[in-house]
Coordinates of C-alpha atoms in Angstrom, one line a residue:
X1 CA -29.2 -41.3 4.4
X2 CA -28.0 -39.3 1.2
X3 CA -28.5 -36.0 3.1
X4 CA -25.4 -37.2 5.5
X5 CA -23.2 -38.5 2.1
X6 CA -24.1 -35.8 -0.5
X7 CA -24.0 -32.0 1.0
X8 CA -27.2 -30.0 -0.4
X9 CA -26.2 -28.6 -4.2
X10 CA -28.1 -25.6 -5.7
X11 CA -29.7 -26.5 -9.2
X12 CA -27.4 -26.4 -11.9
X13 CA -29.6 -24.1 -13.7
X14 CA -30.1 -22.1 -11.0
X15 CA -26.7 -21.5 -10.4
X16 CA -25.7 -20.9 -14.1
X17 CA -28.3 -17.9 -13.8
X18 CA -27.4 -16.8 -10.5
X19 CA -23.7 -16.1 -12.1
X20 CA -25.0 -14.9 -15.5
X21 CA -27.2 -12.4 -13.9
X22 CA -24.1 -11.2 -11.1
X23 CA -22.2 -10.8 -14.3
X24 CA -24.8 -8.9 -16.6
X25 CA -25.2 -6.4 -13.5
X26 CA -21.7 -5.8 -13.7
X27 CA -21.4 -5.2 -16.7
X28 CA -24.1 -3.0 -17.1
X29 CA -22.7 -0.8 -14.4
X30 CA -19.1 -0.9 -16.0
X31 CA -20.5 0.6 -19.0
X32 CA -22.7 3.0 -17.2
X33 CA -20.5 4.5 -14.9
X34 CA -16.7 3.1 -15.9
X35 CA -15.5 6.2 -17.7
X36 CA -17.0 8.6 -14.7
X37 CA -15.1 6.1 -12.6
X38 CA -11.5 6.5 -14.6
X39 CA -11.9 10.4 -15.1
X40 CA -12.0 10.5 -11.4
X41 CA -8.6 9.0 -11.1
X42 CA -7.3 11.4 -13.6
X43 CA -5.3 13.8 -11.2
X44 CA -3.7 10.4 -9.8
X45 CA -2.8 9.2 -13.2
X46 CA -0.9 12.6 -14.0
X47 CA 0.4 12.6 -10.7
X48 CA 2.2 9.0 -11.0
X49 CA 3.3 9.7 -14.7
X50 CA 4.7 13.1 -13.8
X51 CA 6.8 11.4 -11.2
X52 CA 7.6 8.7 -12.9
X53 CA 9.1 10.9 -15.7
X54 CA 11.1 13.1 -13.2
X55 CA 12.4 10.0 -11.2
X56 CA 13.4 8.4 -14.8
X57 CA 14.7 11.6 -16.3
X58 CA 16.9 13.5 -13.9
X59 CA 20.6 12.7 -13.8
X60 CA 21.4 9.3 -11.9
X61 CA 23.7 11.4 -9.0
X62 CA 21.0 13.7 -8.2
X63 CA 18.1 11.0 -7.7
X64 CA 20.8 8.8 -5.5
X65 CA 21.9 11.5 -4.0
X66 CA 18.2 12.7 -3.0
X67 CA 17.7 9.0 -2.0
X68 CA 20.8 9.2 0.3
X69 CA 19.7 12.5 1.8
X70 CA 15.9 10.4 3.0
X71 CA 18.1 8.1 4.0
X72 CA 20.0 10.1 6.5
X73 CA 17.3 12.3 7.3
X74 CA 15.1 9.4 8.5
X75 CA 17.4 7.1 10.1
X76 CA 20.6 9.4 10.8
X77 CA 22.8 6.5 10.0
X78 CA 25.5 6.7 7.8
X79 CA 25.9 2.6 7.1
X80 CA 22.5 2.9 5.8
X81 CA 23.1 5.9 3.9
X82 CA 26.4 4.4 2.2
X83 CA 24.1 1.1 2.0
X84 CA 21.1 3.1 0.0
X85 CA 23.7 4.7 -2.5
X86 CA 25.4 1.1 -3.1
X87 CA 22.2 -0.5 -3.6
X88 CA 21.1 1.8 -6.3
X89 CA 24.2 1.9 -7.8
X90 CA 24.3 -1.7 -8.2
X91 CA 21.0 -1.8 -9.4
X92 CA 21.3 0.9 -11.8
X93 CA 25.1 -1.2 -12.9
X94 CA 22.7 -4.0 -13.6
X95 CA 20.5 -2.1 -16.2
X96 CA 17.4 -1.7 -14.0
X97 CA 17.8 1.4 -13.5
X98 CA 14.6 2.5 -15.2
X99 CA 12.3 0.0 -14.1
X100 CA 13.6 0.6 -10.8
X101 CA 12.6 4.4 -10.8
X102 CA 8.7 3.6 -12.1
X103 CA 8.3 0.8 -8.8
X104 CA 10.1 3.5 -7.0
X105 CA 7.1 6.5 -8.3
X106 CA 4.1 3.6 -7.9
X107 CA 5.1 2.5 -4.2
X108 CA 5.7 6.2 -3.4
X109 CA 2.1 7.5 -5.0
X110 CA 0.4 4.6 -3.9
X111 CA 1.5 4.7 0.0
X112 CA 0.4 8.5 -0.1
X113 CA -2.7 7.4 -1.7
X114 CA -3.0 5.1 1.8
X115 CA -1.7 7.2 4.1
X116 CA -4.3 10.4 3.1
X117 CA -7.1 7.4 3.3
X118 CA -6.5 5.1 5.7
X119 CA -5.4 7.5 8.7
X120 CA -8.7 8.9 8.6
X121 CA -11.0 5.7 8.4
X122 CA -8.4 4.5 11.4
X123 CA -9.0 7.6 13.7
X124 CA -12.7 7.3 12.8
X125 CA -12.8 3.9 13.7
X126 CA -11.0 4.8 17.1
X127 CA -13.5 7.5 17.8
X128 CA -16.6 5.1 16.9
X129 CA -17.3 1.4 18.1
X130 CA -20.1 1.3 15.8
X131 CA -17.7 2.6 12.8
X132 CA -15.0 0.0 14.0
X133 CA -17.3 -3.1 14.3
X134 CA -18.5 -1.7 10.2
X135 CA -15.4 -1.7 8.8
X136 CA -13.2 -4.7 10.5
X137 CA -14.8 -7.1 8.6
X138 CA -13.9 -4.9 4.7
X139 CA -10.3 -4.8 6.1
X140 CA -10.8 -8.4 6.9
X141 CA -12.2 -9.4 3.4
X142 CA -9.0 -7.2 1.7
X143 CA -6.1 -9.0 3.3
X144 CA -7.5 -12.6 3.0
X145 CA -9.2 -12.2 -0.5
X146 CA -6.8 -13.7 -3.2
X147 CA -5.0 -10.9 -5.0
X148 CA -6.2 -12.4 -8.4
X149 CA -9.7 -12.1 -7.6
X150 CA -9.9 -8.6 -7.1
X151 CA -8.2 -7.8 -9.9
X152 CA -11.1 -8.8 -12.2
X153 CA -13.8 -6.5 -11.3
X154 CA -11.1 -3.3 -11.6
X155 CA -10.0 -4.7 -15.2
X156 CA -13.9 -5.0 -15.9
X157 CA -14.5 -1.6 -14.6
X158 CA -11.5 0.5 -15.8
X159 CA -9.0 -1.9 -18.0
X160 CA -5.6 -2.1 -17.9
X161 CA -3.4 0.7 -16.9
X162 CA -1.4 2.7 -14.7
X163 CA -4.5 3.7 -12.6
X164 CA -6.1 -0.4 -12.3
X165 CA -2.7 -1.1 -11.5
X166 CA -2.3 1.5 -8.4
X167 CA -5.9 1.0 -7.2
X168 CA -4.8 -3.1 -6.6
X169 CA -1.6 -2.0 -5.2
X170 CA -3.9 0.5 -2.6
X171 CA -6.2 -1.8 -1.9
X172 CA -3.9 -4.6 -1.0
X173 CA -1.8 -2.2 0.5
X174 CA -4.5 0.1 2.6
X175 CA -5.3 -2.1 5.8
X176 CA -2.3 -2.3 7.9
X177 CA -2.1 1.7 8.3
X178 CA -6.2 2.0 9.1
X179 CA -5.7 -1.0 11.9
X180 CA -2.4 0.4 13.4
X181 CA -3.8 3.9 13.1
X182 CA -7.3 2.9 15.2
X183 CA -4.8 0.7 17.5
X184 CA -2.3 3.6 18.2
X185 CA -5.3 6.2 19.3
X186 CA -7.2 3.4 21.5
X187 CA -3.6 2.7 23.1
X188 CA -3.3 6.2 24.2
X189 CA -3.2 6.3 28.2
X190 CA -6.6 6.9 29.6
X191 CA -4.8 9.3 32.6
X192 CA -3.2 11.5 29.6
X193 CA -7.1 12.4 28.0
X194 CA -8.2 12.9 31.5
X195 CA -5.5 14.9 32.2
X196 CA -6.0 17.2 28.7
X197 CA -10.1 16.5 29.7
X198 CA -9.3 18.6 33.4
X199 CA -7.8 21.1 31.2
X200 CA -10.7 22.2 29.0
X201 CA -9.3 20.4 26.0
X202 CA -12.0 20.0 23.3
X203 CA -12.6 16.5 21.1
X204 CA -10.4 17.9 18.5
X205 CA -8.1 19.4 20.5
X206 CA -7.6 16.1 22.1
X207 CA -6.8 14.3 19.1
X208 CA -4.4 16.8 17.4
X209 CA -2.7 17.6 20.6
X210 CA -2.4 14.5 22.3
X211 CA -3.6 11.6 20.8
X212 CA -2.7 11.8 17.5
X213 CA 1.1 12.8 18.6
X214 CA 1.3 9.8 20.9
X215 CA 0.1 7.6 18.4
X216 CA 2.8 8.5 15.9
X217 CA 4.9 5.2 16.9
X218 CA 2.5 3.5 15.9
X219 CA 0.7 4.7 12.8
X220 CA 4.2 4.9 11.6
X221 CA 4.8 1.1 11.9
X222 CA 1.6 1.2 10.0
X223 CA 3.3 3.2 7.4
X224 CA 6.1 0.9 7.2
X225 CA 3.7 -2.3 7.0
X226 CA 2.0 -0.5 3.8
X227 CA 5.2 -0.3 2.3
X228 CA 6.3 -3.3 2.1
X229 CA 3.2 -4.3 1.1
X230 CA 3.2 -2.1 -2.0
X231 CA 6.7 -3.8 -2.7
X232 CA 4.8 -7.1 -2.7
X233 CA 2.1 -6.2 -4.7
X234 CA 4.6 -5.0 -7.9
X235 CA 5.1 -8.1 -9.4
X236 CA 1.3 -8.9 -9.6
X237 CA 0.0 -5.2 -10.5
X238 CA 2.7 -5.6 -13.7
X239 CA 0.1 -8.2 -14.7
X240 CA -2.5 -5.2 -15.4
X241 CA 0.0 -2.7 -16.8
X242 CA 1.9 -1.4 -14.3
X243 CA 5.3 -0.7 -15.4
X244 CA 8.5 -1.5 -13.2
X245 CA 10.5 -4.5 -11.9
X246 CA 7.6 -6.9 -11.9
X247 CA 7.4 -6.6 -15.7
X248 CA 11.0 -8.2 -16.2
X249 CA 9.8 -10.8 -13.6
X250 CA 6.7 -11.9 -15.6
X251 CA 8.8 -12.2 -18.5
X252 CA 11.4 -14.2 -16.9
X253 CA 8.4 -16.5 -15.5
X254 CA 6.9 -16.8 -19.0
X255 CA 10.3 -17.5 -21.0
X256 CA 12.3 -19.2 -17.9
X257 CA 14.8 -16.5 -18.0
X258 CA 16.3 -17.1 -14.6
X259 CA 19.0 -15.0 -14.0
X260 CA 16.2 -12.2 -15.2
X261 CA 13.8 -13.2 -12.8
X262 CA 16.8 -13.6 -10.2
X263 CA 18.2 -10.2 -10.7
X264 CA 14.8 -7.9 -10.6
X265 CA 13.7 -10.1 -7.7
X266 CA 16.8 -9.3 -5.6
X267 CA 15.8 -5.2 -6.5
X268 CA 12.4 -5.6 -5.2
X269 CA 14.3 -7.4 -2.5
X270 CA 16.9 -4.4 -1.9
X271 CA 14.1 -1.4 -2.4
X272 CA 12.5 -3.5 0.4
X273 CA 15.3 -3.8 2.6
X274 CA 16.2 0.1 2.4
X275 CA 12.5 1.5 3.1
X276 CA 12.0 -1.0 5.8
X277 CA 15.5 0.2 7.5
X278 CA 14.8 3.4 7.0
X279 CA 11.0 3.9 8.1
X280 CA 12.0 1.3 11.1
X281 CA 15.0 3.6 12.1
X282 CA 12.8 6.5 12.1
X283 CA 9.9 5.0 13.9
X284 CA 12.8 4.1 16.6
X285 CA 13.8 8.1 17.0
X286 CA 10.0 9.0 17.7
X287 CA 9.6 7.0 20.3
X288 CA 13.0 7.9 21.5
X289 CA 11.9 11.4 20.7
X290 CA 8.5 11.0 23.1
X291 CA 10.6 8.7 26.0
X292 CA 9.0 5.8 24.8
X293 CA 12.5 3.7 23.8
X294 CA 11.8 -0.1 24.1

């Protein structure tokens, strides 16, 4: 009867080894192969701190006024544009200026570290059931794994840093674009291919002529989901070193400063609300573009 009341437990000892020796191996590959690891970020690393710099160093009016230009070049609204340039200038009124620019270089480094990935592992996956079935269940394992947990094998393997930082903002960040992008090419209509099929189109011709395109509505939203996850992901990645409005945030946590933690929330809040409208309003003109308006 005490197999029904007490579940089966492995040895103590056992276990104690089991984690010591999972530990060890890691280890022992950290120091191995670590530095290789971080001088392969390298590029990445210059990259976000070149940006960084230019976002945090050019005159205020310029980098607003570049903002406001996205703005109206991807939504062609002018309430959004005048809504971009308050937002920033509010922000900037507030003395977050700074902190404001390095989320703004991390989210923008970091979605075109997942876009450059993930829309190839997505239009593999669409071109192979066997690839698809393979990597569901690592996209799975990324959005449901605590954020915490992977943190501690990249502070084991590279530190803390810019570079840990961006890889936990990628990670968390990555799947939305490869599952949209896979779901945007299997969406395509079947009568289309054929259609490109009866005219000689190749594989490849297929995909950059008409799947791809048709799919744009699609692996855009993907796009816009990575965002946003990015902007989620700030506060935590600040834990590691990542500079921006999640440092402020930590602080205000730690010293329960709230109108600290109140003010840098509402940024991430606004950066959020303005790359949302934006991408959303020029996913809308795509499909409006293409004849497919909802």
């Amino acid at each position: 009867m005490d197999f029904f009341s007490k579940i089966p437990v492995m040895d103590r000892t056992a276990l104690r080894e089991l984690k010591k020796g999972i530990d060890l191996s890691f280890k022992d590959f950290s120091r191995a192969y670590g530095d290789g690891i971080e001088s392969f970020f390298d590029p990445l690393l210059y990259f976000l701190i070149w940006l960084e710099k230019l976002l945090v160093n050019s005159p205020w009016p310029i980098v607003i006024g570049v903002f406001a230009l996205l703005a109206w070049f991807g939504s062609r609204s002018i309430k959004l544009v005048i809504g971009t340039v308050v937002c920033f200038i509010v922000i900037g009124y507030f003395g977050m200026w700074k902190n404001c620019m390095a989320t703004v270089a991390i989210i923008s480094v970091s979605t075109l570290v997942c876009i450059v990935v993930g829309i190839p592992i997505g239009v593999l996956m669409s071109k192979s059931s066997r690839a698809e079935k393979a990597v569901l269940p690592v996209l799975d394992m990324m959005q449901t794994i605590p954020s915490f947990v992977y943190l501690i094998p990249i502070i084991m393997l590279l530190g803390i840093g810019k570079v840990p930082g961006l890889l936990a903002v990628c990670i968390y960040a990555l799947p939305p674009i490869v599952r949209l992008t896979n779901l945007g090419i299997r969406e395509v209509d079947k009568e289309t291919l054929e259609a490109s099929e009866a005219f000689g189109a190749t594989p490849l011709q297929k995909l950059k002529s008409v799947q791809i395109p048709l799919s744009l509505p699609t692996i855009f939203a993907g796009v816009n989901q990575t965002i946003m996850m990015a902007l989620a992901m700030v506060v935590i990645a600040s834990m590691i070193g990542v500079k921006g409005l999640g440092v402020p945030i930590l602080q205000a946590i730690s010293n329960q400063y709230l109108a600290l933690g109140m003010m840098n929330g509402l940024a991430i809040v606004a950066l959020a609300i303005i790359f949302d409208r934006v991408t959303q309003q020029y996913g809308k003109r795509i499909q409006k573009h293409r004849g497919q308006k909802k």
